[in-house]
Coordinates of C-alpha atoms in Angstrom, one line a residue:
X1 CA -125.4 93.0 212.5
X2 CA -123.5 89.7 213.0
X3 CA -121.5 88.1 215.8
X4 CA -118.6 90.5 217.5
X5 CA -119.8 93.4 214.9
X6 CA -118.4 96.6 216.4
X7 CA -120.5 99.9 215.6
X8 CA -120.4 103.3 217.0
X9 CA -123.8 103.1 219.5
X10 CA -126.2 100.7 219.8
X11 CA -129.6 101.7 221.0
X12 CA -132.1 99.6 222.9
X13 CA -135.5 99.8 222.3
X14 CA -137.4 101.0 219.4
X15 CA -140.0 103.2 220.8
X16 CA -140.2 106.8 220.3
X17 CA -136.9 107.6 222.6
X18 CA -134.9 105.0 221.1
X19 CA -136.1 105.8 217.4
X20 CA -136.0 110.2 218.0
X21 CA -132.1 109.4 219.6
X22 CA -131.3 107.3 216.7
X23 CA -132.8 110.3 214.3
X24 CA -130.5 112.8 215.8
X25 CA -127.4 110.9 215.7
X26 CA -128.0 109.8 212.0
X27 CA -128.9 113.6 210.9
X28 CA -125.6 114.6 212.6
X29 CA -123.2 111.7 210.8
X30 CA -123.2 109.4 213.5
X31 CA -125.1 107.3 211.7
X32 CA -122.8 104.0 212.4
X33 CA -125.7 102.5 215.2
X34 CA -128.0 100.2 215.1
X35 CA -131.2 99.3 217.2
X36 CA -132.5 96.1 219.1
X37 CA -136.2 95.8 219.6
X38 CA -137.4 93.0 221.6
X39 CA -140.8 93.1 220.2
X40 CA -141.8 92.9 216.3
X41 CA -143.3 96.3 216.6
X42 CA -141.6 99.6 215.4
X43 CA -143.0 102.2 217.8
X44 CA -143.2 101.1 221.4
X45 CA -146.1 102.0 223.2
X46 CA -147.3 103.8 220.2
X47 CA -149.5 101.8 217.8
X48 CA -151.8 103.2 215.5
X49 CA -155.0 100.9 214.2
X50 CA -157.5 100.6 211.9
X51 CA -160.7 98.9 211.8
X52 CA -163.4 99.8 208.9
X53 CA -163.1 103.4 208.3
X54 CA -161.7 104.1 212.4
X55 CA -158.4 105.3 212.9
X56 CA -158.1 104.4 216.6
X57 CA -154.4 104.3 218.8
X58 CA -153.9 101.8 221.3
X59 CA -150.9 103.1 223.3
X60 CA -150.8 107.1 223.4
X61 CA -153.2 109.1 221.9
X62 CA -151.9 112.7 222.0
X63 CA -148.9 114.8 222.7
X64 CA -148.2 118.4 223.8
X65 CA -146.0 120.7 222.0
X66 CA -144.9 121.9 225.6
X67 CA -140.9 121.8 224.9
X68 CA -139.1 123.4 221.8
X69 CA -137.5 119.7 221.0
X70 CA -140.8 118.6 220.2
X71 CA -141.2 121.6 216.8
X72 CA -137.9 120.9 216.1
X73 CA -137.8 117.2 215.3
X74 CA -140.9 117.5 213.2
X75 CA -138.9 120.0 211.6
X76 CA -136.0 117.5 211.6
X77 CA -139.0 115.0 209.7
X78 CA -140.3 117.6 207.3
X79 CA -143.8 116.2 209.3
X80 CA -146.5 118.5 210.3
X81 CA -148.1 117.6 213.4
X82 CA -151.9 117.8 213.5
X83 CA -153.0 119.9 216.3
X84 CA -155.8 119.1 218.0
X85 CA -159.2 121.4 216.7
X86 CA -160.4 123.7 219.2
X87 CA -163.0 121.5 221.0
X88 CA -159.6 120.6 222.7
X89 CA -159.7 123.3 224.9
X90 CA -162.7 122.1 226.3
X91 CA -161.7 119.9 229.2
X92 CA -164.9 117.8 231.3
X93 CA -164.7 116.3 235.1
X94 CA -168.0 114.1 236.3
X95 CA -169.5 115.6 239.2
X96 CA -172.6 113.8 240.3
X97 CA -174.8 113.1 237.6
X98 CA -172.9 114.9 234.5
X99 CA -170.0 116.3 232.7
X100 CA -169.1 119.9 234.2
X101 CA -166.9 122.1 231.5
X102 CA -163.5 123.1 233.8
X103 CA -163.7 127.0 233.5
X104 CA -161.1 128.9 231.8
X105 CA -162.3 132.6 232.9
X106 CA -163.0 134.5 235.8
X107 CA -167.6 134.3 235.8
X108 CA -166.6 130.5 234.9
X109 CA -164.6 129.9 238.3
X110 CA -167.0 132.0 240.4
X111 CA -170.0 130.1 239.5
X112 CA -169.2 126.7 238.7
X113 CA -170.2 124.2 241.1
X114 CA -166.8 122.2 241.2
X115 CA -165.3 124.1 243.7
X116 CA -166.8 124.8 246.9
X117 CA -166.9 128.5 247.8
X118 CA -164.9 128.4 251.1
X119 CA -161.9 127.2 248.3
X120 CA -163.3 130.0 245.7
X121 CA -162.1 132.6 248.4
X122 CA -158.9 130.6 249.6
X123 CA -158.4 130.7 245.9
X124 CA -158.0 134.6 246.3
X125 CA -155.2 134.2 249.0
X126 CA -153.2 131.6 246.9
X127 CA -150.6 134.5 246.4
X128 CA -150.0 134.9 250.0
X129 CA -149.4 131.4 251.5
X130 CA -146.1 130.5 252.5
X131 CA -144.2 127.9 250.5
X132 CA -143.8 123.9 251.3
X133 CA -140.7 123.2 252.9
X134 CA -141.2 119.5 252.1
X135 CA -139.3 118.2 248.8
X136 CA -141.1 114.9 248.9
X137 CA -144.4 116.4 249.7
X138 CA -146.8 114.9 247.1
X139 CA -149.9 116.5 244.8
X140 CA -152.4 115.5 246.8
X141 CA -151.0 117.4 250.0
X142 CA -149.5 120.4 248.1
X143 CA -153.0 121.1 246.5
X144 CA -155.1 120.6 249.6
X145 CA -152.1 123.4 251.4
X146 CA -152.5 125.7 248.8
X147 CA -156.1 125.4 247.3
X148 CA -158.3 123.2 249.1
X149 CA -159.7 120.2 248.4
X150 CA -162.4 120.7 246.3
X151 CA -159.6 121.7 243.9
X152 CA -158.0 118.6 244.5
X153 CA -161.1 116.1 244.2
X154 CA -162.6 117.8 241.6
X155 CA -159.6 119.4 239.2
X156 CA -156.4 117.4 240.0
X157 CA -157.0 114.1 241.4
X158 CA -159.1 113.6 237.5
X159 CA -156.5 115.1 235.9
X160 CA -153.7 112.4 237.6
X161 CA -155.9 109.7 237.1
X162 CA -156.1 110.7 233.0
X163 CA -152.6 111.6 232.8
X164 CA -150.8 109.2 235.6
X165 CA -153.6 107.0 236.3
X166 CA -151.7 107.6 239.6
X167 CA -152.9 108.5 243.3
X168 CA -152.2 112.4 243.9
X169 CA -151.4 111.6 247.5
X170 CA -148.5 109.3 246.2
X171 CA -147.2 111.1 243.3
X172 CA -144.2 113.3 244.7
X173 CA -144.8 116.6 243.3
X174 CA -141.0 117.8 242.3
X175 CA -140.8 114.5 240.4
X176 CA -144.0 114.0 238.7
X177 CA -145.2 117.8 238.0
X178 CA -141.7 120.0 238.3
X179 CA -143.1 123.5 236.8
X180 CA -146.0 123.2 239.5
X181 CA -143.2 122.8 241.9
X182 CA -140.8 125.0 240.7
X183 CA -143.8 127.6 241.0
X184 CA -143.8 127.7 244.3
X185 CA -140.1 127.4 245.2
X186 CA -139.3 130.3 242.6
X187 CA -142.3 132.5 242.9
X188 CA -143.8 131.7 246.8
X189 CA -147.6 130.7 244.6
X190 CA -148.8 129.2 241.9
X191 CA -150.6 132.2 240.8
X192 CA -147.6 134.6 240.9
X193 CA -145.3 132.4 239.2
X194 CA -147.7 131.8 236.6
X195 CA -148.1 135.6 236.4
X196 CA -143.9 135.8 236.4
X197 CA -143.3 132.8 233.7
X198 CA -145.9 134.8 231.3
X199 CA -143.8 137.9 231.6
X200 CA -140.6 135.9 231.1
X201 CA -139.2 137.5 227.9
X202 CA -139.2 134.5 225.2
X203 CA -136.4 133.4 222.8
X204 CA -137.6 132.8 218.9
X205 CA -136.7 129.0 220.1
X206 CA -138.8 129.4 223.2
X207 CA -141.9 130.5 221.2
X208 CA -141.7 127.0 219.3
X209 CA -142.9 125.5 222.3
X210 CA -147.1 126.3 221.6
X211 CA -148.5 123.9 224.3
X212 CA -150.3 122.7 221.5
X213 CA -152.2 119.2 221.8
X214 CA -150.8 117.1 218.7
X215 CA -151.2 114.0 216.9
X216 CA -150.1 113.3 213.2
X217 CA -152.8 112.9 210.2
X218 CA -153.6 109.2 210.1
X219 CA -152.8 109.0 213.9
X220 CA -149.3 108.5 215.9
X221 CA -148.0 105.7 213.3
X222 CA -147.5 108.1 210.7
X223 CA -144.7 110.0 213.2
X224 CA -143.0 106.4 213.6
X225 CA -143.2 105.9 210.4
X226 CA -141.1 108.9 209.5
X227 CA -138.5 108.4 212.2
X228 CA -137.9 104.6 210.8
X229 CA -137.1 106.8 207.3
X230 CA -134.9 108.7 209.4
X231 CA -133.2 106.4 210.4
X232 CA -133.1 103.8 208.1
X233 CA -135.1 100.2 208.6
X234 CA -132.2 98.1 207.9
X235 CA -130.8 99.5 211.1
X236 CA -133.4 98.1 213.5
X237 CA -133.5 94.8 214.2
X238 CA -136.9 93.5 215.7
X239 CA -137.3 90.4 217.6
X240 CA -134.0 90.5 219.2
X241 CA -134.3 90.4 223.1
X242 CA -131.2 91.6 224.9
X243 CA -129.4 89.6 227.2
X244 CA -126.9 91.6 229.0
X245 CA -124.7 94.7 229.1
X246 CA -121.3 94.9 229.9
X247 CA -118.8 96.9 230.6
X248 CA -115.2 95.9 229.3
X249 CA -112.8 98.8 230.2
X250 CA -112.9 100.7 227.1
X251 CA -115.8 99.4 225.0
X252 CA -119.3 97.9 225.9
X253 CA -120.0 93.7 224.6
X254 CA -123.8 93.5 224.4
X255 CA -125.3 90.3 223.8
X256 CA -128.6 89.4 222.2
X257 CA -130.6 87.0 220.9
X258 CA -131.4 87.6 217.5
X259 CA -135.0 86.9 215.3
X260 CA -133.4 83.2 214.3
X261 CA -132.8 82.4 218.1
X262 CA -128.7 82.5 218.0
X263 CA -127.5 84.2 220.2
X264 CA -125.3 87.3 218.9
X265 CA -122.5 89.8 220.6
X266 CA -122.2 93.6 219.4
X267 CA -118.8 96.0 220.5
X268 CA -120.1 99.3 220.6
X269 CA -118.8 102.4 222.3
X270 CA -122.3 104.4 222.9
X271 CA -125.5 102.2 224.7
X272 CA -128.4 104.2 224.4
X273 CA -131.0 102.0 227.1
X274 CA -134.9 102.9 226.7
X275 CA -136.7 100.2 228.1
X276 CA -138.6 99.5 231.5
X277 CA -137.2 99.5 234.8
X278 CA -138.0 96.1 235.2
X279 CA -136.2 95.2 232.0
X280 CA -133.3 97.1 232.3
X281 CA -132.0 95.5 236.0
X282 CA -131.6 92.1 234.4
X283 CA -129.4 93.3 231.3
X284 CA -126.8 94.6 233.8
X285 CA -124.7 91.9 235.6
X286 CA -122.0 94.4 236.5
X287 CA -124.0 96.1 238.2
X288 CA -124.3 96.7 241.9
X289 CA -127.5 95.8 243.7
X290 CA -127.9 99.0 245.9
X291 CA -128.1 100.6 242.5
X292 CA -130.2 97.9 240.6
X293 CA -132.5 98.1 243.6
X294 CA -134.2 101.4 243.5
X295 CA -134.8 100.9 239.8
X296 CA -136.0 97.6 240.5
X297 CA -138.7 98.8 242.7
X298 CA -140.1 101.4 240.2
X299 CA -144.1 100.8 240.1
X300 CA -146.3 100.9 237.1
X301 CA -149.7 102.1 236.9
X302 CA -151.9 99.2 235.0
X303 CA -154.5 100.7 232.1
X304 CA -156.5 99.4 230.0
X305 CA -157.8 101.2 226.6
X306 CA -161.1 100.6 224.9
X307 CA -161.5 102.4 222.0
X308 CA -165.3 102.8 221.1
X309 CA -166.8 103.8 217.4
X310 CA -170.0 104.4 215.9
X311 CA -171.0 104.5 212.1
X312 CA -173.6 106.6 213.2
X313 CA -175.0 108.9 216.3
X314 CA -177.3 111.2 217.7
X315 CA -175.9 114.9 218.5
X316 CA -174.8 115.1 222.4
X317 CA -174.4 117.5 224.6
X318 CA -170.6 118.0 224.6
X319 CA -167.5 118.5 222.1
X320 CA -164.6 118.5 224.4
X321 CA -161.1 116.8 224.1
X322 CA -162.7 114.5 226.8
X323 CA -163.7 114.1 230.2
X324 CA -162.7 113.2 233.3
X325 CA -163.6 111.1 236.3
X326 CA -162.6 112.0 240.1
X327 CA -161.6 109.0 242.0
X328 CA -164.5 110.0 244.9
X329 CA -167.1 109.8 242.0
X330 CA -166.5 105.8 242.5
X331 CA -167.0 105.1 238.4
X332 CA -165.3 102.1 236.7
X333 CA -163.3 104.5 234.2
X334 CA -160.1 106.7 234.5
X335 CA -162.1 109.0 231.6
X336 CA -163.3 109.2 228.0
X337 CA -161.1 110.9 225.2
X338 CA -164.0 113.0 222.6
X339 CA -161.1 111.3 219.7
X340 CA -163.0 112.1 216.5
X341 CA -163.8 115.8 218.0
X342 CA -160.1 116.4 218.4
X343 CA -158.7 115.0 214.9
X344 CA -159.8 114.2 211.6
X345 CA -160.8 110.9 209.8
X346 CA -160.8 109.3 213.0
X347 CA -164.4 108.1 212.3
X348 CA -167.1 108.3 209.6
X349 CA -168.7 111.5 208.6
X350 CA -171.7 111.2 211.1
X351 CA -170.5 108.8 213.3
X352 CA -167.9 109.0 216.4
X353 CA -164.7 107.3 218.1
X354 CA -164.2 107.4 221.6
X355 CA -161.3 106.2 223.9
X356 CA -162.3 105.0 227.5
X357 CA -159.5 104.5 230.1
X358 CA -159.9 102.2 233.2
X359 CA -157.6 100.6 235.8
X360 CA -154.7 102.4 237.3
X361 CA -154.0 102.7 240.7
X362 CA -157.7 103.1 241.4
X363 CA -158.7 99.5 239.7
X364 CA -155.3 97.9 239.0
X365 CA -157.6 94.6 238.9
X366 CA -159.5 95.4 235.6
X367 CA -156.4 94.8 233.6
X368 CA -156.5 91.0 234.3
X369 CA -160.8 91.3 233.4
X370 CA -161.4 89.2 230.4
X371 CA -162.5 91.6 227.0
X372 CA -166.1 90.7 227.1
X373 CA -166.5 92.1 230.6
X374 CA -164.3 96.0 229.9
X375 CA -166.3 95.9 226.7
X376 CA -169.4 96.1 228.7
X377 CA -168.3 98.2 231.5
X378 CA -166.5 100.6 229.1
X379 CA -169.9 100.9 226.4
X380 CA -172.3 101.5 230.1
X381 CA -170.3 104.4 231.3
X382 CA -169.7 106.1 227.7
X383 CA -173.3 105.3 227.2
X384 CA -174.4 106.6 230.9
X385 CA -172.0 109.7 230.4
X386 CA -172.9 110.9 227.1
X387 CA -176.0 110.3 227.1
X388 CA -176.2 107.1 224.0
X389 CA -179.4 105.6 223.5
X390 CA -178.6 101.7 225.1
X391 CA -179.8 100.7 221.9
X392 CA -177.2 101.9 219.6
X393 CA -174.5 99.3 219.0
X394 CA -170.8 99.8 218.6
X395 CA -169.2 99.4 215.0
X396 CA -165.7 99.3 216.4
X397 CA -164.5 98.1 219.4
X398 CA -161.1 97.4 220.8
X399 CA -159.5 96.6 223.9
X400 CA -156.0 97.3 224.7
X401 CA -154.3 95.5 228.2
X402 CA -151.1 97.7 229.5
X403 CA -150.2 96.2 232.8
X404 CA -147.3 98.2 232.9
X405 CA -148.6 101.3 231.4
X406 CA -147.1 104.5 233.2
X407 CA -144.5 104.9 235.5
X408 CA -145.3 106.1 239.2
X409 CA -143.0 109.0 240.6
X410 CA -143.3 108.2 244.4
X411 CA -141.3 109.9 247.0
X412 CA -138.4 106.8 246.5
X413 CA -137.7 108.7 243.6
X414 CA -134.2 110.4 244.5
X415 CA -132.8 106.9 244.9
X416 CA -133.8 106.0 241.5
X417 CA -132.1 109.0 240.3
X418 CA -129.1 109.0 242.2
X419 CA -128.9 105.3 241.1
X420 CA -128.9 106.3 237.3
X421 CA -126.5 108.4 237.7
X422 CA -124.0 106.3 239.5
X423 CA -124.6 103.8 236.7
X424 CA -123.8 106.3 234.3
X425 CA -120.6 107.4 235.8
X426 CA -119.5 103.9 236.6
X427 CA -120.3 102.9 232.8
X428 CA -119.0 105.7 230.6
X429 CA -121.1 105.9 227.4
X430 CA -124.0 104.0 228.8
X431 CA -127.2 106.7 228.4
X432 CA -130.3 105.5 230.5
X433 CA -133.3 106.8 228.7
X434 CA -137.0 105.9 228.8
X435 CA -139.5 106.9 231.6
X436 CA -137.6 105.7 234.1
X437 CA -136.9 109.1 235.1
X438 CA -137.2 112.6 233.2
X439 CA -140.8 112.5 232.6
X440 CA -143.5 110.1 231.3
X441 CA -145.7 112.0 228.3
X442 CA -144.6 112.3 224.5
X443 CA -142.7 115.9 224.7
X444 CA -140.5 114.5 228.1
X445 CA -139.3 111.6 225.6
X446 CA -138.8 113.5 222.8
X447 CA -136.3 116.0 224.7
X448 CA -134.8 113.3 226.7
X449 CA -133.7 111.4 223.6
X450 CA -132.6 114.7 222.0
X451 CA -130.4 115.7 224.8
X452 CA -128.3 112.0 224.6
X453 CA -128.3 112.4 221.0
X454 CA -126.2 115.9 221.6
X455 CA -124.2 113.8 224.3
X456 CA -123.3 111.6 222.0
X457 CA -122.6 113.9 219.7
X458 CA -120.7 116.2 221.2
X459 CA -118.5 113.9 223.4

């Protein structure tokens, strides 16, 4: 793509949003687009890794099959996914001196000890309670109104801080979990909507949608790998930073600076934009401020990743998908990911891989700790948790800095949106992607890109 080129849409960003949008629009025809990644990596946050005989990922590690889109572009990719083996159902919290299995039946919620019994019987009058009237009212306050707050120290404030890494009592409910929320509004209780959505007669499109945990055999780089054949590698560029956006009547000029330094212009009718807040607010001169502001002001959860392997270990006591850790435990992790449990050939036959997650909003200093120091916190508490002999030394070990890891859906989110969608208007053809808004996990950018590849499409 040389200077003034003119093409159809040009998307920026080469993660999985940019790369599943650029997908669509080639298997419909509208494959006159190109792509403008900053970085030399293909993929984004995704970025599979291998050391010795571990597969290991140090971005995401898994993704739910919780939205039809999701089936339907591996269909798209002739790629199966590789769904998670049934230890994954399995799910751990840390309560005092152990792992404690979450329970999944009725004789498991009566007697485990996560939740007290005054909030085992409040459970019981769930149905009853009257609904929030607050739209902005956050996790940690709709949980404690509804189930108590054993529930929310020992079930969702872990679950946030392995999902989010976020504070429950920040995150705004109808922005960062909108089925939970939609529950309630819809049904009056979580336990009667859940009871209402599982009677919902489902379309043969709805069924695609399994809730299944996923990766892809020879971990998430085999599923950006396919997408790049989708789309064709000589239509991403990598190494090319973009400079600005704008808007000039009837056509977008978008300049860049390409791999060599020079700096470049593309006219294009279509930009697809799927990069962080704090990136996008500088490529927009046009823009105004009171909308560049809330976008601006989007926070970021910090995390760091430590993926841990052994040639060779001792049985333990658990084979979960992981476990987590609740923020009133006062631990130096976010939780542990049971990797080689979930998938195959992630490790050695005999030995192990685990993931630990630290920082967040709980410990947003440990991103900035030097390698040496997460290392040994990281191999303590996997050690302390799963009970390792101290002695046992790691074959693999890497360490993985995200200071601006997950986005953080606080109660300033409506601006944000609103903001986006002026942008939008006042730009026709510019698509705002990413996890800006819409959703942070795998499936949420899978469908997001899907939906402005039919825009685009269809317009």
């Amino acid at each position: 793509m040389g200077q003034n080129e003119s093409i159809d849409t040009l998307i920026i960003g080469a993660g999985l949003t940019g790369l599943t949008t650029a997908a669509w629009l080639c298997r419909a025809g509208k494959s006159h687009l190109q792509i403008l990644e900053a970085e030399q990596h293909i993929g984004g946050q995704i970025r599979t890794q291998k050391t010795g005989k571990f597969t290991y990922e140090t971005g995401p590690n898994t993704g739910t099959i919780s939205t039809p889109e999701v089936a339907e572009l591996f269909e798209m990719l002739n790629l199966e996914p590789e769904i998670a083996s049934p230890n994954a159902a399995h799910r751990l919290i840390w309560k005092g001196n152990r792992f404690r299995l979450i329970p999944s039946s009725l004789r498991g919620g009566i007697i485990t000890p996560l939740f007290s019994f005054t909030d085992k019987l409040r459970l019981l009058g769930e149905p009853f309670r009257r609904k929030g009237n607050n739209p902005n009212e956050t996790i940690g306050d709709m949980v404690v109104r509804r189930l108590g707050r054993t529930f929310l120290r020992n079930a969702v404030d872990p679950f946030l801080g392995g999902i989010y890494a976020g504070d429950p009592f920040k995150l705004v409910t109808r922005h960062t979990l909108p089925k939970l929320y939609q529950l309630e509004q819809n049904h009056g209780s979580f336990i009667r909507g859940a009871i209402a959505k599982a009677k919902e007669p489902k379309t043969e499109r709805d069924r695609k949608a399994t809730k299944h945990v996923f990766s892809t055999q020879g971990g998430l780089g085999t599923l950006v790998d396919s997408l790049v054949n989708a789309v064709g590698r000589e239509k991403i560029q990598t190494g090319c930073p973009v400079q600005s956006i704008e808007w000039m009547g009837d056509f977008f000029l978008v300049t860049y600076r390409n791999f060599n330094g020079q700096m470049c212009t593309v006219r294009t009718q279509n930009v697809v934009t799927t990069v962080p807040a704090f990136c996008l607010t500088t490529m927009l001169p046009q823009a105004d401020e009171n909308d560049l502001r809330p976008i601006r002001e989007l926070k970021y959860a910090p995390v760091v990743e430590v993926a841990i392997g052994f040639d060779s270990i001792p049985p333990y006591r658990y084979a979960a998908f992981g476990g987590l850790v609740p923020s009133a435990e006062k631990r130096d992790i976010l939780g542990i990911l049971f990797t080689s449990d979930c998938f195959t050939n992630r490790a050695p036959r005999g030995g192990a891989l685990y993931t630990v997650f630290m920082g967040g909003t709980r410990r947003p200093e440990l991103v900035s700790f030097p390698d040496n120091k997460l290392k040994a916190i990281a191999l303590s508490e996997l050690k302390t948790m799963l009970g390792i002999p101290r002695e046992i030394k790691p074959d693999c070990c890497a360490i993985s800095h995200h200071p601006n890891a997950i986005a953080q859906y606080y109660a300033d989110s409506d601006e944000r949106i609103a903001a986006i969608a002026h942008l939008q208007t006042q730009f026709p053809g510019l698509y705002i992607g990413g996890s800006i808004h819409q959703g942070i996990g795998m499936a949420h950018r899978i469908t997001q890109a899907t939906n402005i590849a039919n825009q685009i499409i269809n317009q």
